[in-house]
Amino acid sequence: MKKNLKWLTCAAFCLTIALGACDSKQGKSSDTTAAESSDSTAAVVVTETDSYPLAVDRYLIDSIGSQYSPGEYCIPSKTIIAVDETNPDDIRVWGDFWVFNYNLSGDTLKTMSGGSHPGLMHVKQTGEAFEVVAFDRVEDGSNYLPTAQKIFGDKFNDFQHISSDEKAREEKRKETIAGYVKKNKVPATMYQDYGWDPIAF
């Protein structure tokens, strides 16, 4: 998968740390529509109305973030490209999904690990509860393009536009972290990737 220098640097750092469980400190969200779900929040403890965006966040934290080197906080960031809700047993959610683990140092959330996991999530609704039951992932390397084209189909151009817009992606990530910090009363004002200057939010 083609990444810019910043993400290559972060990825190289993350690979130096052994994989472990994600000791996440998690918050809540009330995303309920496809448009709202584009504004991701690190919501995993369901104490209010559940939704497919919350199910996606839980999956990113529990099934993907937990495979990276652990951090005190596990915060996903997502841009949902399209949703098909016609079948409650298979709500299909196409998106550009990211997850990061952070440790708090002073007032800065320092990135410990994380990465990109674009693809199609299959969400099942049972009553008022939602659960990701399958994930079609875009593969790395030489399989990136063919799997991305297959998974996104007529949405591929939208995916390419979103995945290549680093500025918009970082802005979404910053908004996500800011929302998480406010909701969970984390005493942080910045986040920082390895080898880069901290970013205030």
PDB file of C-alpha atoms in Angstrom:
ATOM      1  CA  MET A   1       0.000   0.000   0.000  1.00  0.00           C
ATOM      2  CA  LYS A   2       1.402   3.320  -0.991  1.00  0.00           C
ATOM      3  CA  LYS A   3       2.000   5.571   1.969  1.00  0.00           C
ATOM      4  CA  ASN A   4       3.692   8.913   2.373  1.00  0.00           C
ATOM      5  CA  LEU A   5       6.884   9.356   4.312  1.00  0.00           C
ATOM      6  CA  LYS A   6       5.096  10.237   7.526  1.00  0.00           C
ATOM      7  CA  TRP A   7       3.139   6.999   7.628  1.00  0.00           C
ATOM      8  CA  LEU A   8       6.163   4.961   6.570  1.00  0.00           C
ATOM      9  CA  THR A   9       8.077   6.451   9.476  1.00  0.00           C
ATOM     10  CA  CYS A  10       5.262   5.703  11.909  1.00  0.00           C
ATOM     11  CA  ALA A  11       4.814   2.204  10.526  1.00  0.00           C
ATOM     12  CA  ALA A  12       8.512   1.463  10.826  1.00  0.00           C
ATOM     13  CA  PHE A  13       8.435   2.542  14.440  1.00  0.00           C
ATOM     14  CA  CYS A  14       5.352   0.475  15.179  1.00  0.00           C
ATOM     15  CA  LEU A  15       6.938  -2.652  13.761  1.00  0.00           C
ATOM     16  CA  THR A  16       9.775  -2.416  16.262  1.00  0.00           C
ATOM     17  CA  ILE A  17       7.394  -3.046  19.154  1.00  0.00           C
ATOM     18  CA  ALA A  18       6.033  -6.541  19.833  1.00  0.00           C
ATOM     19  CA  LEU A  19       2.353  -7.077  19.187  1.00  0.00           C
ATOM     20  CA  GLY A  20       0.158  -7.003  22.247  1.00  0.00           C
ATOM     21  CA  ALA A  21      -3.328  -6.399  23.559  1.00  0.00           C
ATOM     22  CA  CYS A  22      -4.924  -2.988  23.347  1.00  0.00           C
ATOM     23  CA  ASP A  23      -5.568  -1.664  26.839  1.00  0.00           C
ATOM     24  CA  SER A  24      -8.050   0.920  25.628  1.00  0.00           C
ATOM     25  CA  LYS A  25      -9.809   3.579  27.659  1.00  0.00           C
ATOM     26  CA  GLN A  26     -13.005   4.060  25.779  1.00  0.00           C
ATOM     27  CA  GLY A  27     -15.784   6.590  25.433  1.00  0.00           C
ATOM     28  CA  LYS A  28     -19.216   6.913  23.866  1.00  0.00           C
ATOM     29  CA  SER A  29     -20.849   8.373  20.785  1.00  0.00           C
ATOM     30  CA  SER A  30     -24.289   8.938  19.352  1.00  0.00           C
ATOM     31  CA  ASP A  31     -23.602   8.701  15.587  1.00  0.00           C
ATOM     32  CA  THR A  32     -26.801   7.548  13.907  1.00  0.00           C
ATOM     33  CA  THR A  33     -26.568   8.341  10.197  1.00  0.00           C
ATOM     34  CA  ALA A  34     -24.126   7.733   7.365  1.00  0.00           C
ATOM     35  CA  ALA A  35     -23.375  11.447   7.114  1.00  0.00           C
ATOM     36  CA  GLU A  36     -22.818  11.791  10.848  1.00  0.00           C
ATOM     37  CA  SER A  37     -20.736   8.633  10.965  1.00  0.00           C
ATOM     38  CA  SER A  38     -18.084  10.300   8.837  1.00  0.00           C
ATOM     39  CA  ASP A  39     -17.276  12.339  11.939  1.00  0.00           C
ATOM     40  CA  SER A  40     -15.767   9.433  13.807  1.00  0.00           C
ATOM     41  CA  THR A  41     -15.502   9.151  17.554  1.00  0.00           C
ATOM     42  CA  ALA A  42     -13.718   6.597  19.683  1.00  0.00           C
ATOM     43  CA  ALA A  43     -16.938   5.093  20.929  1.00  0.00           C
ATOM     44  CA  VAL A  44     -16.963   1.569  22.239  1.00  0.00           C
ATOM     45  CA  VAL A  45     -18.793   1.426  25.566  1.00  0.00           C
ATOM     46  CA  VAL A  46     -22.464   1.320  24.610  1.00  0.00           C
ATOM     47  CA  THR A  47     -24.517   3.082  27.260  1.00  0.00           C
ATOM     48  CA  GLU A  48     -26.807   4.832  24.796  1.00  0.00           C
ATOM     49  CA  THR A  49     -28.479   3.971  21.503  1.00  0.00           C
ATOM     50  CA  ASP A  50     -26.287   1.602  19.509  1.00  0.00           C
ATOM     51  CA  SER A  51     -25.593   2.061  15.803  1.00  0.00           C
ATOM     52  CA  TYR A  52     -23.478   0.622  13.019  1.00  0.00           C
ATOM     53  CA  PRO A  53     -20.778   3.358  13.412  1.00  0.00           C
ATOM     54  CA  LEU A  54     -20.391   2.325  17.056  1.00  0.00           C
ATOM     55  CA  ALA A  55     -20.114  -1.315  15.992  1.00  0.00           C
ATOM     56  CA  VAL A  56     -17.391  -0.357  13.525  1.00  0.00           C
ATOM     57  CA  ASP A  57     -15.468   1.499  16.245  1.00  0.00           C
ATOM     58  CA  ARG A  58     -15.734  -1.477  18.599  1.00  0.00           C
ATOM     59  CA  TYR A  59     -14.408  -3.779  15.902  1.00  0.00           C
ATOM     60  CA  LEU A  60     -11.501  -1.464  15.100  1.00  0.00           C
ATOM     61  CA  ILE A  61     -10.518  -1.373  18.765  1.00  0.00           C
ATOM     62  CA  ASP A  62     -11.214  -4.955  19.829  1.00  0.00           C
ATOM     63  CA  SER A  63     -10.253  -6.915  16.718  1.00  0.00           C
ATOM     64  CA  ILE A  64      -7.646  -4.694  15.034  1.00  0.00           C
ATOM     65  CA  GLY A  65      -6.216  -2.265  17.590  1.00  0.00           C
ATOM     66  CA  SER A  66      -5.626  -5.167  19.972  1.00  0.00           C
ATOM     67  CA  GLN A  67      -3.230  -6.744  17.448  1.00  0.00           C
ATOM     68  CA  TYR A  68      -0.882  -3.761  17.622  1.00  0.00           C
ATOM     69  CA  SER A  69       1.551  -2.826  20.370  1.00  0.00           C
ATOM     70  CA  PRO A  70      -0.569  -1.743  23.338  1.00  0.00           C
ATOM     71  CA  GLY A  71      -1.253   1.771  24.537  1.00  0.00           C
ATOM     72  CA  GLU A  72      -3.232   3.449  27.284  1.00  0.00           C
ATOM     73  CA  TYR A  73      -5.772   4.747  24.771  1.00  0.00           C
ATOM     74  CA  CYS A  74      -6.998   3.067  21.603  1.00  0.00           C
ATOM     75  CA  ILE A  75      -8.702   5.563  19.278  1.00  0.00           C
ATOM     76  CA  PRO A  76     -10.058   4.655  15.840  1.00  0.00           C
ATOM     77  CA  SER A  77     -10.568   7.179  13.059  1.00  0.00           C
ATOM     78  CA  LYS A  78     -12.808   6.418  10.105  1.00  0.00           C
ATOM     79  CA  THR A  79     -14.202   7.962   6.962  1.00  0.00           C
ATOM     80  CA  ILE A  80     -17.287   6.090   5.825  1.00  0.00           C
ATOM     81  CA  ILE A  81     -17.576   6.155   2.045  1.00  0.00           C
ATOM     82  CA  ALA A  82     -20.923   4.410   1.583  1.00  0.00           C
ATOM     83  CA  VAL A  83     -23.491   2.373   3.501  1.00  0.00           C
ATOM     84  CA  ASP A  84     -26.120  -0.138   2.388  1.00  0.00           C
ATOM     85  CA  GLU A  85     -28.668  -0.642   5.179  1.00  0.00           C
ATOM     86  CA  THR A  86     -31.288  -2.557   3.197  1.00  0.00           C
ATOM     87  CA  ASN A  87     -30.531  -5.860   4.949  1.00  0.00           C
ATOM     88  CA  PRO A  88     -30.297  -5.654   8.784  1.00  0.00           C
ATOM     89  CA  ASP A  89     -28.454  -8.987   8.777  1.00  0.00           C
ATOM     90  CA  ASP A  90     -25.785  -7.527   6.499  1.00  0.00           C
ATOM     91  CA  ILE A  91     -25.443  -3.752   6.750  1.00  0.00           C
ATOM     92  CA  ARG A  92     -22.504  -3.047   4.461  1.00  0.00           C
ATOM     93  CA  VAL A  93     -20.160  -0.232   5.439  1.00  0.00           C
ATOM     94  CA  TRP A  94     -17.386   0.773   3.020  1.00  0.00           C
ATOM     95  CA  GLY A  95     -14.709   2.985   4.520  1.00  0.00           C
ATOM     96  CA  ASP A  96     -11.172   4.152   5.048  1.00  0.00           C
ATOM     97  CA  PHE A  97     -10.538   2.837   8.565  1.00  0.00           C
ATOM     98  CA  TRP A  98      -7.600   3.687  10.848  1.00  0.00           C
ATOM     99  CA  VAL A  99      -6.777   2.798  14.445  1.00  0.00           C
ATOM    100  CA  PHE A 100      -4.064   4.135  16.763  1.00  0.00           C
ATOM    101  CA  ASN A 101      -2.796   3.294  20.244  1.00  0.00           C
ATOM    102  CA  TYR A 102      -1.490   6.167  22.380  1.00  0.00           C
ATOM    103  CA  ASN A 103       0.273   6.687  25.683  1.00  0.00           C
ATOM    104  CA  LEU A 104      -0.218   9.921  27.591  1.00  0.00           C
ATOM    105  CA  SER A 105       2.998  11.810  28.347  1.00  0.00           C
ATOM    106  CA  GLY A 106       2.332  15.101  30.102  1.00  0.00           C
ATOM    107  CA  ASP A 107      -0.383  16.714  28.000  1.00  0.00           C
ATOM    108  CA  THR A 108       0.536  14.816  24.820  1.00  0.00           C
ATOM    109  CA  LEU A 109      -0.919  11.593  23.430  1.00  0.00           C
ATOM    110  CA  LYS A 110       2.080   9.850  21.886  1.00  0.00           C
ATOM    111  CA  THR A 111       1.408   7.359  19.106  1.00  0.00           C
ATOM    112  CA  MET A 112       2.640   3.898  20.046  1.00  0.00           C
ATOM    113  CA  SER A 113       1.272   1.933  17.113  1.00  0.00           C
ATOM    114  CA  GLY A 114      -1.489   1.790  14.546  1.00  0.00           C
ATOM    115  CA  GLY A 115      -2.274   1.718  10.883  1.00  0.00           C
ATOM    116  CA  SER A 116      -4.683   1.759   7.974  1.00  0.00           C
ATOM    117  CA  HIS A 117      -7.332  -0.898   7.317  1.00  0.00           C
ATOM    118  CA  PRO A 118      -9.614   0.134   4.451  1.00  0.00           C
ATOM    119  CA  GLY A 119     -12.348  -2.181   3.291  1.00  0.00           C
ATOM    120  CA  LEU A 120     -15.933  -3.315   3.706  1.00  0.00           C
ATOM    121  CA  MET A 121     -17.440  -4.154   7.088  1.00  0.00           C
ATOM    122  CA  HIS A 122     -20.505  -6.374   7.349  1.00  0.00           C
ATOM    123  CA  VAL A 123     -22.646  -5.383  10.327  1.00  0.00           C
ATOM    124  CA  LYS A 124     -25.557  -7.374  11.728  1.00  0.00           C
ATOM    125  CA  GLN A 125     -28.388  -5.734  13.632  1.00  0.00           C
ATOM    126  CA  THR A 126     -30.107  -7.801  16.312  1.00  0.00           C
ATOM    127  CA  GLY A 127     -32.823  -5.790  17.983  1.00  0.00           C
ATOM    128  CA  GLU A 128     -31.151  -2.545  18.990  1.00  0.00           C
ATOM    129  CA  ALA A 129     -27.639  -4.017  19.015  1.00  0.00           C
ATOM    130  CA  PHE A 130     -25.117  -3.936  16.161  1.00  0.00           C
ATOM    131  CA  GLU A 131     -22.106  -6.182  15.582  1.00  0.00           C
ATOM    132  CA  VAL A 132     -19.460  -6.464  12.870  1.00  0.00           C
ATOM    133  CA  VAL A 133     -19.615 -10.089  11.717  1.00  0.00           C
ATOM    134  CA  ALA A 134     -17.139  -9.934   8.813  1.00  0.00           C
ATOM    135  CA  PHE A 135     -14.560  -7.598   7.332  1.00  0.00           C
ATOM    136  CA  ASP A 136     -13.380  -7.617   3.709  1.00  0.00           C
ATOM    137  CA  ARG A 137      -9.961  -5.986   3.899  1.00  0.00           C
ATOM    138  CA  VAL A 138      -7.968  -4.262   1.194  1.00  0.00           C
ATOM    139  CA  GLU A 139      -4.689  -6.152   1.060  1.00  0.00           C
ATOM    140  CA  ASP A 140      -1.161  -4.731   1.002  1.00  0.00           C
ATOM    141  CA  GLY A 141       1.546  -4.786  -1.645  1.00  0.00           C
ATOM    142  CA  SER A 142       0.767  -6.035  -5.132  1.00  0.00           C
ATOM    143  CA  ASN A 143      -2.710  -7.106  -3.986  1.00  0.00           C
ATOM    144  CA  TYR A 144      -3.685  -3.596  -2.943  1.00  0.00           C
ATOM    145  CA  LEU A 145      -5.127  -2.362  -6.231  1.00  0.00           C
ATOM    146  CA  PRO A 146      -7.017  -5.512  -7.296  1.00  0.00           C
ATOM    147  CA  THR A 147      -8.553  -6.059  -3.839  1.00  0.00           C
ATOM    148  CA  ALA A 148      -9.460  -2.379  -3.472  1.00  0.00           C
ATOM    149  CA  GLN A 149     -11.149  -2.378  -6.888  1.00  0.00           C
ATOM    150  CA  LYS A 150     -13.036  -5.577  -6.078  1.00  0.00           C
ATOM    151  CA  ILE A 151     -14.191  -4.441  -2.631  1.00  0.00           C
ATOM    152  CA  PHE A 152     -15.162  -0.875  -3.509  1.00  0.00           C
ATOM    153  CA  GLY A 153     -16.450  -1.535  -7.028  1.00  0.00           C
ATOM    154  CA  ASP A 154     -18.224   1.570  -8.357  1.00  0.00           C
ATOM    155  CA  LYS A 155     -17.109   3.384  -5.190  1.00  0.00           C
ATOM    156  CA  PHE A 156     -13.424   2.871  -5.991  1.00  0.00           C
ATOM    157  CA  ASN A 157     -12.855   6.416  -7.289  1.00  0.00           C
ATOM    158  CA  ASP A 158     -14.368   7.827  -4.095  1.00  0.00           C
ATOM    159  CA  PHE A 159     -12.102   5.577  -2.051  1.00  0.00           C
ATOM    160  CA  GLN A 160      -9.026   6.646  -4.006  1.00  0.00           C
ATOM    161  CA  HIS A 161      -9.875  10.320  -3.525  1.00  0.00           C
ATOM    162  CA  ILE A 162     -10.389   9.919   0.224  1.00  0.00           C
ATOM    163  CA  SER A 163      -7.401   7.650   0.860  1.00  0.00           C
ATOM    164  CA  SER A 164      -5.026   9.966  -1.020  1.00  0.00           C
ATOM    165  CA  ASP A 165      -6.122  13.139   0.792  1.00  0.00           C
ATOM    166  CA  GLU A 166      -3.689  13.194   3.708  1.00  0.00           C
ATOM    167  CA  LYS A 167      -4.698  16.683   4.815  1.00  0.00           C
ATOM    168  CA  ALA A 168      -8.375  15.761   5.191  1.00  0.00           C
ATOM    169  CA  ARG A 169      -7.468  12.464   6.865  1.00  0.00           C
ATOM    170  CA  GLU A 170      -5.272  14.177   9.452  1.00  0.00           C
ATOM    171  CA  GLU A 171      -7.960  16.776  10.108  1.00  0.00           C
ATOM    172  CA  LYS A 172     -10.471  13.971  10.703  1.00  0.00           C
ATOM    173  CA  ARG A 173      -8.009  12.241  13.018  1.00  0.00           C
ATOM    174  CA  LYS A 174      -7.440  15.463  14.977  1.00  0.00           C
ATOM    175  CA  GLU A 175     -11.194  16.033  15.355  1.00  0.00           C
ATOM    176  CA  THR A 176     -11.656  12.434  16.456  1.00  0.00           C
ATOM    177  CA  ILE A 177      -8.962  12.680  19.122  1.00  0.00           C
ATOM    178  CA  ALA A 178     -10.311  16.026  20.342  1.00  0.00           C
ATOM    179  CA  GLY A 179     -13.794  14.550  20.695  1.00  0.00           C
ATOM    180  CA  TYR A 180     -12.475  11.505  22.514  1.00  0.00           C
ATOM    181  CA  VAL A 181     -10.377  13.604  24.902  1.00  0.00           C
ATOM    182  CA  LYS A 182     -13.297  15.889  25.744  1.00  0.00           C
ATOM    183  CA  LYS A 183     -15.778  13.048  26.241  1.00  0.00           C
ATOM    184  CA  ASN A 184     -13.419  11.001  28.405  1.00  0.00           C
ATOM    185  CA  LYS A 185     -11.795  13.923  30.251  1.00  0.00           C
ATOM    186  CA  VAL A 186      -8.287  12.937  29.163  1.00  0.00           C
ATOM    187  CA  PRO A 187      -5.800  15.674  30.219  1.00  0.00           C
ATOM    188  CA  ALA A 188      -4.288  16.026  26.745  1.00  0.00           C
ATOM    189  CA  THR A 189      -4.027  18.999  24.413  1.00  0.00           C
ATOM    190  CA  MET A 190      -1.833  17.477  21.680  1.00  0.00           C
ATOM    191  CA  TYR A 191      -0.966  14.237  19.906  1.00  0.00           C
ATOM    192  CA  GLN A 192       2.379  13.267  18.415  1.00  0.00           C
ATOM    193  CA  ASP A 193       3.573  10.640  15.945  1.00  0.00           C
ATOM    194  CA  TYR A 194       7.068   9.231  16.382  1.00  0.00           C
ATOM    195  CA  GLY A 195       9.665  11.519  14.824  1.00  0.00           C
ATOM    196  CA  TRP A 196       7.212  14.355  14.188  1.00  0.00           C
ATOM    197  CA  ASP A 197       6.225  17.547  15.994  1.00  0.00           C
ATOM    198  CA  PRO A 198       3.183  17.407  18.280  1.00  0.00           C
ATOM    199  CA  ILE A 199      -0.134  18.635  16.879  1.00  0.00           C
ATOM    200  CA  ALA A 200      -2.499  20.649  19.065  1.00  0.00           C
ATOM    201  CA  PHE A 201      -6.238  20.061  18.909  1.00  0.00           C
TER     202      PHE A 201
END
